[in-house]
mmCIF file of C-alpha atoms and ligand atoms in Angstrom:
data_model
loop_
_atom_site.group_PDB
_atom_site.id
_atom_site.type_symbol
_atom_site.label_atom_id
_atom_site.label_comp_id
_atom_site.label_asym_id
_atom_site.label_seq_id
_atom_site.Cartn_x
_atom_site.Cartn_y
_atom_site.Cartn_z
ATOM 1 C CA MET P 258 -3.510 6.064 20.810
ATOM 2 C CA MET P 259 -3.325 2.321 20.431
ATOM 3 C CA THR P 260 -0.045 0.927 19.127
ATOM 4 C CA GLN P 261 -0.911 -1.025 16.015
ATOM 5 C CA ALA P 262 2.339 -0.823 14.009
ATOM 6 C CA SER P 263 5.524 -2.412 15.282
ATOM 7 C CA LEU P 264 9.190 -2.511 14.298
ATOM 8 C CA THR P 265 11.757 -5.244 14.965
ATOM 9 C CA ILE P 266 15.356 -5.133 13.787
ATOM 10 C CA GLY P 267 17.812 -8.028 13.670
ATOM 11 C CA GLU P 268 20.628 -9.335 11.452
ATOM 12 C CA GLY P 269 20.502 -6.220 9.302
ATOM 13 C CA VAL P 270 16.812 -6.633 8.514
ATOM 14 C CA ALA P 271 14.007 -4.376 9.793
ATOM 15 C CA LEU P 272 10.436 -5.583 9.855
ATOM 16 C CA ILE P 273 7.381 -3.303 10.076
ATOM 17 C CA SER P 274 4.067 -4.985 10.827
ATOM 18 C CA VAL P 275 0.525 -3.829 11.348
ATOM 19 C CA GLU P 276 -1.730 -5.519 13.848
ATOM 20 C CA ARG P 277 -5.417 -4.807 13.364
ATOM 21 C CA PRO P 278 -6.766 -8.249 12.509
ATOM 22 C CA GLU P 279 -10.383 -7.411 13.305
ATOM 23 C CA ALA P 280 -10.438 -5.076 10.284
ATOM 24 C CA LEU P 281 -8.135 -7.164 8.076
ATOM 25 C CA ASN P 282 -5.366 -4.672 8.888
ATOM 26 C CA ALA P 283 -7.187 -1.754 7.243
ATOM 27 C CA LEU P 284 -5.059 1.346 7.641
ATOM 28 C CA ASN P 285 -6.201 4.503 9.395
ATOM 29 C CA ARG P 286 -4.439 7.812 10.004
ATOM 30 C CA ASP P 287 -3.105 6.704 13.424
ATOM 31 C CA ILE P 288 -1.530 3.531 12.055
ATOM 32 C CA VAL P 289 0.038 5.354 9.116
ATOM 33 C CA ASP P 290 1.404 7.977 11.527
ATOM 34 C CA GLN P 291 2.929 5.182 13.560
ATOM 35 C CA ILE P 292 4.440 3.638 10.415
ATOM 36 C CA ASP P 293 5.867 7.073 9.548
ATOM 37 C CA VAL P 294 7.737 7.221 12.886
ATOM 38 C CA LEU P 295 9.015 3.673 12.387
ATOM 39 C CA ILE P 296 10.316 4.504 8.894
ATOM 40 C CA ASP P 297 12.324 7.376 10.438
ATOM 41 C CA ARG P 298 13.787 4.945 12.960
ATOM 42 C CA VAL P 299 14.738 2.551 10.183
ATOM 43 C CA ALA P 300 16.322 5.397 8.203
ATOM 44 C CA GLU P 301 18.435 6.417 11.201
ATOM 45 C CA ASP P 302 19.630 2.918 12.057
ATOM 46 C CA GLU P 303 22.888 2.225 10.215
ATOM 47 C CA SER P 304 22.660 -1.511 10.945
ATOM 48 C CA VAL P 305 19.583 -1.867 8.731
ATOM 49 C CA ARG P 306 20.290 -3.113 5.186
ATOM 50 C CA CYS P 307 16.768 -4.019 4.113
ATOM 51 C CA LEU P 308 13.205 -3.374 5.290
ATOM 52 C CA ILE P 309 10.353 -5.864 5.094
ATOM 53 C CA LEU P 310 6.692 -4.838 5.273
ATOM 54 C CA HIS P 311 4.600 -7.746 6.457
ATOM 55 C CA SER P 312 1.462 -8.307 8.485
ATOM 56 C CA ASP P 313 -0.029 -11.611 9.565
ATOM 57 C CA ARG P 314 -2.803 -13.149 7.438
ATOM 58 C CA ASN P 315 -3.682 -9.952 5.558
ATOM 59 C CA PHE P 316 -1.294 -7.371 4.233
ATOM 60 C CA ALA P 317 -4.032 -4.685 4.468
ATOM 61 C CA ALA P 318 -7.591 -4.553 3.102
ATOM 62 C CA GLY P 319 -7.157 -0.885 2.261
ATOM 63 C CA ALA P 320 -7.544 2.419 3.958
ATOM 64 C CA ASP P 321 -10.196 2.380 6.669
ATOM 65 C CA ILE P 322 -13.472 3.020 4.874
ATOM 66 C CA LYS P 323 -15.334 3.697 8.140
ATOM 67 C CA ALA P 324 -12.832 6.416 9.011
ATOM 68 C CA MET P 325 -12.960 7.966 5.530
ATOM 69 C CA ALA P 326 -16.679 7.772 4.836
ATOM 70 C CA SER P 327 -17.685 11.094 6.403
ATOM 71 C CA CYS P 328 -14.555 13.057 5.324
ATOM 72 C CA ASP P 329 -15.025 16.285 3.399
ATOM 73 C CA GLU P 330 -12.372 17.521 0.955
ATOM 74 C CA GLU P 331 -10.160 18.958 3.720
ATOM 75 C CA GLY P 332 -10.571 15.818 5.811
ATOM 76 C CA ALA P 333 -9.622 13.669 2.862
ATOM 77 C CA LYS P 334 -6.487 15.736 2.259
ATOM 78 C CA ALA P 335 -5.478 15.178 5.905
ATOM 79 C CA PHE P 336 -6.262 11.462 5.618
ATOM 80 C CA CYS P 337 -4.117 10.955 2.502
ATOM 81 C CA PHE P 338 -1.154 8.540 3.079
ATOM 82 C CA SER P 339 1.129 9.789 0.270
ATOM 83 C CA PRO P 340 3.741 11.686 2.319
ATOM 84 C CA THR P 341 4.454 8.528 4.375
ATOM 85 C CA TYR P 342 4.314 6.256 1.330
ATOM 86 C CA ASN P 343 6.736 8.540 -0.546
ATOM 87 C CA LYS P 344 9.135 8.236 2.419
ATOM 88 C CA LEU P 345 9.262 4.476 1.795
ATOM 89 C CA THR P 346 10.104 4.989 -1.847
ATOM 90 C CA ARG P 347 12.831 7.382 -0.797
ATOM 91 C CA LEU P 348 14.231 5.115 1.960
ATOM 92 C CA SER P 349 17.850 4.411 1.029
ATOM 93 C CA VAL P 350 17.750 0.659 1.739
ATOM 94 C CA PRO P 351 15.635 -1.803 -0.279
ATOM 95 C CA VAL P 352 12.079 -2.500 0.850
ATOM 96 C CA ILE P 353 10.343 -5.863 0.374
ATOM 97 C CA ALA P 354 6.569 -6.246 0.731
ATOM 98 C CA ALA P 355 5.651 -9.747 1.929
ATOM 99 C CA ILE P 356 1.971 -10.111 1.029
ATOM 100 C CA GLU P 357 -0.395 -12.561 2.654
ATOM 101 C CA GLY P 358 -4.168 -12.396 2.080
ATOM 102 C CA TYR P 359 -5.675 -9.113 0.986
ATOM 103 C CA ALA P 360 -3.595 -6.232 -0.335
ATOM 104 C CA LEU P 361 -6.310 -3.878 -1.540
ATOM 105 C CA GLY P 362 -6.567 -0.121 -2.115
ATOM 106 C CA GLY P 363 -4.299 1.683 0.344
ATOM 107 C CA GLY P 364 -2.829 -1.756 1.203
ATOM 108 C CA MET P 365 -1.876 -2.473 -2.392
ATOM 109 C CA GLU P 366 -0.558 1.065 -2.661
ATOM 110 C CA LEU P 367 1.641 0.456 0.412
ATOM 111 C CA ALA P 368 2.961 -2.711 -1.255
ATOM 112 C CA LEU P 369 3.696 -0.657 -4.395
ATOM 113 C CA THR P 370 6.104 1.551 -2.436
ATOM 114 C CA ALA P 371 8.328 -1.492 -1.950
ATOM 115 C CA ASP P 372 11.145 -2.365 -4.354
ATOM 116 C CA ILE P 373 10.224 -6.058 -4.402
ATOM 117 C CA ARG P 374 6.928 -7.892 -3.721
ATOM 118 C CA ILE P 375 6.540 -11.495 -2.596
ATOM 119 C CA ALA P 376 3.024 -12.932 -2.379
ATOM 120 C CA GLY P 377 1.401 -16.027 -0.894
ATOM 121 C CA GLU P 378 -0.510 -18.234 -3.310
ATOM 122 C CA SER P 379 -3.916 -17.191 -1.958
ATOM 123 C CA ALA P 380 -3.159 -13.455 -1.858
ATOM 124 C CA LYS P 381 -5.732 -11.136 -3.463
ATOM 125 C CA MET P 382 -4.578 -7.816 -4.800
ATOM 126 C CA GLY P 383 -6.184 -4.847 -6.436
ATOM 127 C CA PHE P 384 -7.649 -1.389 -6.343
ATOM 128 C CA PRO P 385 -11.333 -1.559 -5.284
ATOM 129 C CA GLU P 386 -11.599 2.218 -4.809
ATOM 130 C CA VAL P 387 -13.974 2.802 -7.744
ATOM 131 C CA THR P 388 -16.463 0.444 -6.101
ATOM 132 C CA LEU P 389 -16.567 3.058 -3.331
ATOM 133 C CA GLY P 390 -16.894 6.094 -5.606
ATOM 134 C CA ILE P 391 -13.235 7.160 -5.184
ATOM 135 C CA PHE P 392 -9.966 6.234 -6.987
ATOM 136 C CA PRO P 393 -6.531 5.116 -5.685
ATOM 137 C CA GLY P 394 -5.228 7.926 -3.562
ATOM 138 C CA ALA P 395 -1.895 6.886 -2.146
ATOM 139 C CA GLY P 396 0.338 6.744 -5.190
ATOM 140 C CA GLY P 397 -1.493 3.916 -6.966
ATOM 141 C CA THR P 398 -2.220 5.987 -10.056
ATOM 142 C CA ILE P 399 1.497 6.742 -10.390
ATOM 143 C CA ARG P 400 3.224 3.572 -9.189
ATOM 144 C CA ALA P 401 0.935 0.971 -10.776
ATOM 145 C CA PRO P 402 1.282 2.186 -14.398
ATOM 146 C CA LYS P 403 5.064 2.442 -13.929
ATOM 147 C CA LEU P 404 5.273 -1.094 -12.665
ATOM 148 C CA ILE P 405 2.796 -3.023 -14.817
ATOM 149 C CA GLY P 406 2.204 -0.630 -17.705
ATOM 150 C CA GLU P 407 -0.592 1.739 -18.532
ATOM 151 C CA ALA P 408 -3.195 -0.647 -19.924
ATOM 152 C CA LEU P 409 -3.034 -3.223 -17.141
ATOM 153 C CA ALA P 410 -3.010 -0.516 -14.455
ATOM 154 C CA LYS P 411 -6.047 1.107 -16.059
ATOM 155 C CA GLU P 412 -7.829 -2.275 -16.220
ATOM 156 C CA LEU P 413 -7.257 -2.908 -12.502
ATOM 157 C CA ILE P 414 -8.084 0.649 -11.467
ATOM 158 C CA PHE P 415 -11.176 1.073 -13.667
ATOM 159 C CA THR P 416 -12.737 -2.326 -12.907
ATOM 160 C CA GLY P 417 -11.742 -2.448 -9.252
ATOM 161 C CA ASP P 418 -11.569 -6.228 -9.608
ATOM 162 C CA PRO P 419 -8.991 -7.980 -7.437
ATOM 163 C CA ILE P 420 -6.543 -10.399 -9.023
ATOM 164 C CA ASP P 421 -4.978 -13.550 -7.639
ATOM 165 C CA ALA P 422 -1.288 -14.207 -7.021
ATOM 166 C CA ASP P 423 -0.702 -16.059 -10.330
ATOM 167 C CA ARG P 424 -2.070 -13.223 -12.407
ATOM 168 C CA ALA P 425 -0.130 -10.733 -10.291
ATOM 169 C CA LEU P 426 3.024 -12.695 -11.039
ATOM 170 C CA SER P 427 2.243 -12.909 -14.766
ATOM 171 C CA ILE P 428 1.846 -9.106 -15.066
ATOM 172 C CA GLY P 429 4.867 -8.272 -12.882
ATOM 173 C CA LEU P 430 2.850 -6.891 -9.995
ATOM 174 C CA VAL P 431 4.721 -9.346 -7.740
ATOM 175 C CA ASN P 432 8.213 -10.831 -8.122
ATOM 176 C CA LYS P 433 7.463 -14.239 -6.660
ATOM 177 C CA VAL P 434 4.621 -16.425 -5.434
ATOM 178 C CA VAL P 435 5.228 -18.897 -2.632
ATOM 179 C CA ASP P 436 3.184 -21.092 -0.300
ATOM 180 C CA ASP P 437 1.121 -18.977 2.092
ATOM 181 C CA ASP P 438 3.112 -20.116 5.127
ATOM 182 C CA GLN P 439 6.443 -19.313 3.417
ATOM 183 C CA VAL P 440 5.808 -15.640 2.655
ATOM 184 C CA LEU P 441 7.684 -14.040 5.541
ATOM 185 C CA GLU P 442 10.428 -16.676 5.503
ATOM 186 C CA THR P 443 11.059 -16.114 1.783
ATOM 187 C CA ALA P 444 11.195 -12.369 2.282
ATOM 188 C CA MET P 445 13.565 -12.793 5.224
ATOM 189 C CA LYS P 446 15.869 -15.006 3.204
ATOM 190 C CA MET P 447 15.980 -12.503 0.365
ATOM 191 C CA ALA P 448 16.467 -9.598 2.772
ATOM 192 C CA LYS P 449 19.391 -11.362 4.447
ATOM 193 C CA ARG P 450 20.996 -12.082 1.071
ATOM 194 C CA ILE P 451 20.667 -8.366 0.219
ATOM 195 C CA ALA P 452 22.051 -7.534 3.690
ATOM 196 C CA ARG P 453 25.265 -9.446 2.874
ATOM 197 C CA ARG P 454 25.965 -7.481 -0.303
ATOM 198 C CA GLY P 455 27.954 -4.268 -0.427
ATOM 199 C CA PRO P 456 25.641 -1.859 1.399
ATOM 200 C CA VAL P 457 26.901 1.304 -0.290
ATOM 201 C CA ALA P 458 26.482 -0.324 -3.695
ATOM 202 C CA VAL P 459 22.982 -1.604 -2.946
ATOM 203 C CA ARG P 460 21.870 1.797 -1.677
ATOM 204 C CA MET P 461 23.397 3.538 -4.682
ATOM 205 C CA ALA P 462 21.817 1.057 -7.090
ATOM 206 C CA LYS P 463 18.384 1.752 -5.582
ATOM 207 C CA ASP P 464 18.946 5.485 -5.783
ATOM 208 C CA VAL P 465 20.112 5.355 -9.417
ATOM 209 C CA ILE P 466 17.222 3.107 -10.470
ATOM 210 C CA ASN P 467 14.691 5.320 -8.681
ATOM 211 C CA ARG P 468 16.070 8.509 -10.069
ATOM 212 C CA GLY P 469 15.975 7.101 -13.593
ATOM 213 C CA LEU P 470 12.434 5.760 -13.204
ATOM 214 C CA LEU P 471 10.629 7.871 -10.706
ATOM 215 C CA ASP P 472 12.010 11.313 -10.167
ATOM 216 C CA ASN P 473 10.089 14.350 -11.395
ATOM 217 C CA ASN P 474 7.061 12.142 -11.186
ATOM 218 C CA VAL P 475 6.332 10.673 -7.811
ATOM 219 C CA GLU P 476 6.148 13.894 -5.807
ATOM 220 C CA LYS P 477 4.314 15.836 -8.503
ATOM 221 C CA GLY P 478 2.124 12.886 -9.408
ATOM 222 C CA THR P 479 1.076 12.171 -5.859
ATOM 223 C CA GLU P 480 0.346 15.890 -5.302
ATOM 224 C CA LEU P 481 -2.044 15.976 -8.225
ATOM 225 C CA GLU P 482 -3.503 12.619 -7.222
ATOM 226 C CA ALA P 483 -4.100 13.790 -3.634
ATOM 227 C CA GLU P 484 -5.759 17.023 -4.825
ATOM 228 C CA GLN P 485 -8.153 15.258 -7.192
ATOM 229 C CA TRP P 486 -8.721 12.389 -4.766
ATOM 230 C CA ALA P 487 -9.778 14.773 -1.973
ATOM 231 C CA LYS P 488 -12.250 16.476 -4.379
ATOM 232 C CA LEU P 489 -14.130 13.198 -4.651
ATOM 233 C CA PHE P 490 -15.171 13.630 -1.050
ATOM 234 C CA ASN P 491 -17.468 16.438 -2.247
ATOM 235 C CA THR P 492 -19.410 13.944 -4.388
ATOM 236 C CA GLU P 493 -22.582 12.049 -3.621
ATOM 237 C CA ASP P 494 -21.040 8.961 -5.201
ATOM 238 C CA GLN P 495 -18.293 8.789 -2.550
ATOM 239 C CA LYS P 496 -20.859 9.103 0.241
ATOM 240 C CA GLU P 497 -23.062 6.441 -1.352
ATOM 241 C CA GLY P 498 -20.131 4.092 -2.154
ATOM 242 C CA MET P 499 -18.791 4.063 1.380
ATOM 243 C CA LYS P 500 -22.238 4.015 3.021
ATOM 244 C CA ALA P 501 -23.082 0.975 0.887
ATOM 245 C CA PHE P 502 -19.922 -0.793 2.058
ATOM 246 C CA MET P 503 -20.799 -0.163 5.704
ATOM 247 C CA GLU P 504 -24.388 -1.268 5.162
ATOM 248 C CA LYS P 505 -23.072 -4.377 3.315
ATOM 249 C CA ARG P 506 -25.071 -3.676 0.115
ATOM 250 C CA LYS P 507 -24.354 -2.718 -3.522
ATOM 251 C CA PRO P 508 -23.910 1.031 -4.150
ATOM 252 C CA GLU P 509 -26.290 2.989 -6.350
ATOM 253 C CA PHE P 510 -24.088 5.575 -8.033
ATOM 254 C CA ARG P 511 -25.826 8.611 -9.502
ATOM 255 C CA ASN P 512 -22.924 10.228 -11.325
ATOM 256 C CA ARG P 513 -22.752 13.278 -9.115
HETATM 257 C C1 LIG A 847 -12.716 -0.658 7.161
HETATM 258 C C2 LIG A 847 -12.769 -2.902 6.795
HETATM 259 C C3 LIG A 847 -12.047 -2.748 5.590
HETATM 260 C C4 LIG A 847 -11.668 -1.440 5.219
HETATM 261 C C5 LIG A 847 -12.457 -4.826 5.883
HETATM 262 N N1 LIG A 847 -12.986 -4.214 6.921
HETATM 263 N N2 LIG A 847 -11.888 -3.984 5.031
HETATM 264 N N3 LIG A 847 -13.090 -1.843 7.571
HETATM 265 N N4 LIG A 847 -12.015 -0.444 6.034
HETATM 266 N N5 LIG A 847 -10.975 -1.196 4.119
HETATM 267 C C6 LIG A 847 -13.715 -4.802 8.068
HETATM 268 C C7 LIG A 847 -15.120 -5.204 7.673
HETATM 269 O O1 LIG A 847 -15.995 -4.087 7.729
HETATM 270 C C8 LIG A 847 -15.423 -6.231 8.771
HETATM 271 O O2 LIG A 847 -15.750 -5.637 9.958
HETATM 272 C C9 LIG A 847 -14.085 -6.922 8.936
HETATM 273 O O3 LIG A 847 -13.087 -6.011 8.454
HETATM 274 C C10 LIG A 847 -13.972 -8.206 8.134
HETATM 275 O O4 LIG A 847 -14.291 -7.936 6.805
HETATM 276 P P1 LIG A 847 -15.472 -8.712 5.994
HETATM 277 O O5 LIG A 847 -15.903 -7.820 4.912
HETATM 278 O O6 LIG A 847 -16.486 -9.238 6.928
HETATM 279 O O7 LIG A 847 -14.607 -9.926 5.420
HETATM 280 P P2 LIG A 847 -14.850 -10.737 4.065
HETATM 281 O O8 LIG A 847 -16.301 -10.998 3.862
HETATM 282 O O9 LIG A 847 -13.869 -11.859 4.131
HETATM 283 O O10 LIG A 847 -14.429 -9.737 2.905
HETATM 284 C C11 LIG A 847 -13.069 -9.299 2.798
HETATM 285 C C12 LIG A 847 -12.985 -8.118 1.820
HETATM 286 C C13 LIG A 847 -13.966 -7.006 2.303
HETATM 287 C C14 LIG A 847 -13.354 -8.576 0.422
HETATM 288 C C15 LIG A 847 -11.525 -7.654 1.846
HETATM 289 O O11 LIG A 847 -13.739 -6.757 3.699
HETATM 290 C C16 LIG A 847 -13.791 -5.728 1.560
HETATM 291 O O12 LIG A 847 -14.288 -5.590 0.437
HETATM 292 N N6 LIG A 847 -13.156 -4.748 2.181
HETATM 293 C C17 LIG A 847 -12.978 -3.433 1.639
HETATM 294 C C18 LIG A 847 -11.865 -3.433 0.632
HETATM 295 C C19 LIG A 847 -11.689 -2.080 -0.002
HETATM 296 O O13 LIG A 847 -12.611 -1.530 -0.648
HETATM 297 N N7 LIG A 847 -10.510 -1.472 0.176
HETATM 298 C C20 LIG A 847 -10.185 -0.165 -0.342
HETATM 299 C C21 LIG A 847 -10.581 0.930 0.589
HETATM 300 S S1 LIG A 847 -10.345 2.533 -0.134
HETATM 301 P P3 LIG A 847 -17.254 -5.586 10.528
HETATM 302 O O14 LIG A 847 -17.053 -5.004 11.890
HETATM 303 O O15 LIG A 847 -17.999 -4.697 9.566
HETATM 304 O O16 LIG A 847 -17.740 -6.993 10.486
HETATM 305 C C22 LIG A 847 -8.726 2.789 -0.048
HETATM 306 C C23 LIG A 847 -8.291 4.134 -0.516
HETATM 307 C C24 LIG A 847 -6.871 4.393 -0.239
HETATM 308 O O17 LIG A 847 -7.963 1.985 0.375
HETATM 309 C C25 LIG A 847 -6.541 5.790 -0.616
HETATM 310 C C26 LIG A 847 -5.415 6.430 0.168
HETATM 311 C C27 LIG A 847 -5.698 6.885 1.564
#
């Protein structure tokens, strides 16, 4: 197994990065498994006060379409990233997503697990799943409506159109937009500020906010989402949508 996710820890800040530039950091099962192990290490390290998710040039252009294309329903269930993503939501310390380039599909959904999002000015974000004959399968249908509201989440999820950083800022999908070369630095500065605050208080604040906003919903919601999502891998539309991506052409959906 190639190591494609790394962890560094210093000055109270942990940083998880993905390195798969040839596929714009698209996420496959191996990489998400590696991230899962790194999250456990972060959770066990008492020196960590804040976690940053950041990858060079592109946050992640989604889940790996080439790896998913031939999945059946069972395969899709096994591919689903929700258990790992839910771990990030449940991590006791704050998580900041520092977004450069594309954050699409499973990449956007990873960014949504963070407490705070910072984007570069040329970042492109969205949920292109419906262009592939599937829908967001890693918590996007639960976390996006909570964050930006039902109507905007439905617009992004039903059209599949990506949005730019300014629109993302205006709808609250990101907290801050900065120059592309300042993304990681800005996240680091914020993380270090958080790291200097009372750690028990910060952790408790996150827990109280999450329990008020998310509990009863995330686990149940992502279970339903994963079930329905996996069913799509029985459809001709999913096969056609992903085949069309790999053949670099427009899909011809037949509604079955
Ligand atoms: C696999 C991907 C990929 C992906 C890009 N690549 N995104 N491979 N899965 N999600 C690969 C391309 O095939 C290509 O490799 C290389 O990365 C560079 O991409 P290009 O398309 O040549 O780059 P560009 O023309 O700049 O277009 C960038 C792009 C486009 C607009 C981001 O790559 C794109 O549309 N990607 C797919 C985005 C997407 O639909 N994401 C959602 C996936 S579904 P080759 O070798 O072919 O040249 C999803 C569901 C999550 O995330 C559900 C939970 C598990």
